[in-house]
Amino acid sequence: MNATNVSRRRFLETSAVLGGGLVIGLTLPLRGALAHSKGSANTPPVQANAWVRIGPDDTITLICHRNEMGQDVHTSLALLVAEELEVDVDKVEVKQAPVDPVYVNALLGAQITGGSSSVRDAWTKLREAGATARTQLVAAAANEWKVPAADCTAKDGVVSHGDKHRTYGELAASAAKLPAPTNVALKKPTEFTQIGKHQHRLDTPAKARGKAIFGIDTKAPGMVYASLEQCPVIGGKVLSVDDSKAKSMPGVRAVVNIGEGVAVIADHYWNAKKAREALAITWDYGPGVGLDNAKIEATLKEGAKQDGSVIRQHGDVDAALKSATKKVEAEYRLQLLAHATLEPMNCLALVSDTGCDIWASTQFPQGAQGVAAARSGVPAAKVQIFPQFIGGGFGRRLDVDFIGQAAAIAKAVPGTPVKLIWTREDDTRNDFYRPASYHALRGGIDAKGDLVAFDYKFASASVTNRMFPGVTKNGLDPLMTEGAIDLTYDIPNERQRVVIQEFGLRVGYWRSVSHALNAFAIEGFVDELAHAAGKDPVAFRVTLLGKQPRQQAVLERAAKAAGWGRKLGAGKAQGIASMESYGTHQALVVDISKTASGAIRIDKLTYAIDPGIAVHPDQVIAQIQGGAVSGLINTLTAKITLKEGRVEQSNFHNYQLPRMNQMPKIDVVLMPSGDAPGGMGEVGVPLVAPAIANAVFALTGQRVRTLPLADAKLTFA
Amino acid sequence: MATLDINGKVVDVEAAPDTPLLWVLRDHLGMTGTKFGCGMALCGACTVHLDGVPTRSCITPLAALAGKKITTIEGVNGKVAEAVQAAWDHIDVPQCGYCQSGQVLAATALLTKNPKPSDADIDTAMSGNLCRCGTYQRIRAAIHDAAKSLEA
Ligand code: FES
Ligand code: FES
């Protein structure tokens, strides 16, 4: 993809006539949790749109409205179209969609790839797009042959009637002139020939050969590079800069003060980076300069004294606690976490007389358009976003800070495309971190050993209040209550509350968002309750799941697959955790052991997953395998610490990610059920920490209530 | 001006002698298959072969490349590389894909030296290559798969 490529925005306007191509339109109502948010306030009414394009040369293109960041949207969404269009999925070419209201994620209310929602949002939409196209193609052939459409068949890209055949490409021009049918009938799951079957990813060959183009790989004629020195304290500003030395260095074109930092633009990246190191900047560090982790922890603990907002409540928890035979209380804590996508933040921007063009790896093209407009001064209607393959998202690329920076920098050299590339150090130190959190729990057990009271309070900062103000209602941020509001256990007296407590640092969405925070506290505490009740942790949970057959089934299946309850031998133990998230049910058993040196080795993770319909089963498994690694990151050693407001970590030596030699074996038992898919992209993450902490207790008797576990003086092999 | 041997072709490059090979490839030559992840030899995304040895191009300056044969993801070929990439396809290893050029080059170097690596050999050879997406289990399976296909 480069600057000379055609405008994809114009593609949308003209594709209906391009070479007789067929464009399938659908109209969708806007709805969903974020529909009223700032991000979509200016969104015009949804209009006819295009996902499927059929060229006269029989090429079939999916205009993919979600961004590919490893979670397999390109193939999974192509499968939905291909199934109904009656073409082989590997005949489908995938092109990334531009920003357009029609591509809004109905589950989120904006053009966002996140929230494990891509397949759920597209499930009906894209199958209808495929079925609509097929119906029009069949109608076109039937008209030509003067036979009833019902007597024609469509298969493998060809419409047939008796010995008459027409390829989709041959029919595309005449089909495009027909009205789009409404109420197309969709296949029943039993009729699927591709959905739910093994398929290869469409993007594997390119990715295994270095041919996939990520944001950082984009090029434009005359492109130069920028390296940006940002304030060492997040939120600080440039007071003044002495750039005399930098400006005299080879290849330097310009030095640009963009407020939060100073950028050097040079003809090559290495020149820009070296000259940036020669800048002398004085900073106004701003209010963040006094911040450290101890202060954040104290703020959260103090904040948790407020009543907060009720997430879920029934029975009388205070009375039940008073009369309980056994009472258990605990506090859990989690630390700040960076996303550490392997592709550092970067963006190619061109600001010119005619508009602003942006090439970037982004999960939020609509937000990218807004921020590029704001910072380049170009009206949003003239800002084009060209989303690229994403070298890891994990929620980091829902934020568009780096895109705004590139636009602000490129504005200083109109007509010249500038690629801003952050160093790894920039990336580690200027993240929107997963918020630290504080959790207070109380539980009561009666004389029979049954759980009769559960009282939970969670205090943390809100990402949503920063990004989508207006979404939080009555103190309830839906991306803080997830992982609690959907608690599967049936407890007679329950109260769950949340306190939004800001602590002076911007925070961001991190794969599985509050599911991971809430699950660590709740699933760790449920384990404590099981032990207090003198019951086996699996049996204890099974009893609480009487009204949740799918959840009970995955729990029992994970336990069975992992051989729960068998003799494990000295120095070995298991831990379990269980939850529903994104409409998917899961349970996880972890096997750990102690090495000769006393370190803990994570030997095996055994998941049982009921994802509803698994559209692309092998990639459901891949998402669990990958989610497990995100879960390990959030469990073992990684954390972000602040000292006088400055992030202490910088690169992969002091912000460590799991490596090949530390990898446990990961077994995934898929138990599909139901008639619609659940979310998958984040499901593998949240149970890893509580299951490991519960196993650590079983192994050592030490109950760890903080993440990362290394904070409790545990070491890992 | 430096003269380099990249993927069997002689290439002239005009860049400061301390410019890392990574940026010579990506920026000066427009070969973007080799990725930038850390710049400190900590992640392996920038792995290339220098005379067949897997090397972190982010810390290898242009000045150190005279007389060396440089192989990148764009040029890696032969029986072993083909077996590795076929195994990658068969097992669908990549997720986001960003680390995979480096993984493929590291795996190719491993199998060239050691056609039947054990799990411990794979740990040793591959632990310098981070995969943030967590494709490790499939990388391991694909290396064993490629080893098997090379045996046949
Ligand atoms: S970029 Fe070279 S090892 Fe990370
Ligand atoms: S596939 Fe994304 S970093 Fe490895």
PDB file of C-alpha atoms in Angstrom, chain A residues 23 35 89 105 116 125 127 144-145 157 190 215 231 236 241 478 694:
ATOM      1  CA  VAL A  23     -21.593  -4.342  -4.614  1.00  0.00           C
ATOM      2  CA  ALA A  35     -23.793   4.262  20.268  1.00  0.00           C
ATOM      3  CA  VAL A  89     -13.144 -19.312   1.301  1.00  0.00           C
ATOM      4  CA  ASN A 105     -19.429  -2.195  14.967  1.00  0.00           C
ATOM      5  CA  SER A 116     -14.005  -9.778  21.161  1.00  0.00           C
ATOM      6  CA  LYS A 125     -24.482  -9.142   8.762  1.00  0.00           C
ATOM      7  CA  ARG A 127     -23.799 -14.068   6.060  1.00  0.00           C
ATOM      8  CA  GLU A 144     -31.059 -14.264 -18.838  1.00  0.00           C
ATOM      9  CA  TRP A 145     -32.192 -17.879 -19.239  1.00  0.00           C
ATOM     10  CA  GLY A 157     -18.743 -19.431  -8.057  1.00  0.00           C
ATOM     11  CA  THR A 190     -26.434 -28.169  10.023  1.00  0.00           C
ATOM     12  CA  GLY A 215       1.782   0.047   9.387  1.00  0.00           C
ATOM     13  CA  CYS A 231       8.099  14.191  28.002  1.00  0.00           C
ATOM     14  CA  GLY A 236       4.015  16.832  30.592  1.00  0.00           C
ATOM     15  CA  VAL A 241      14.032  23.289  23.149  1.00  0.00           C
ATOM     16  CA  PRO A 478     -19.382  -1.412  31.380  1.00  0.00           C
ATOM     17  CA  ASN A 694      -4.734 -21.275  43.161  1.00  0.00           C
TER      18      ASN A 694
END
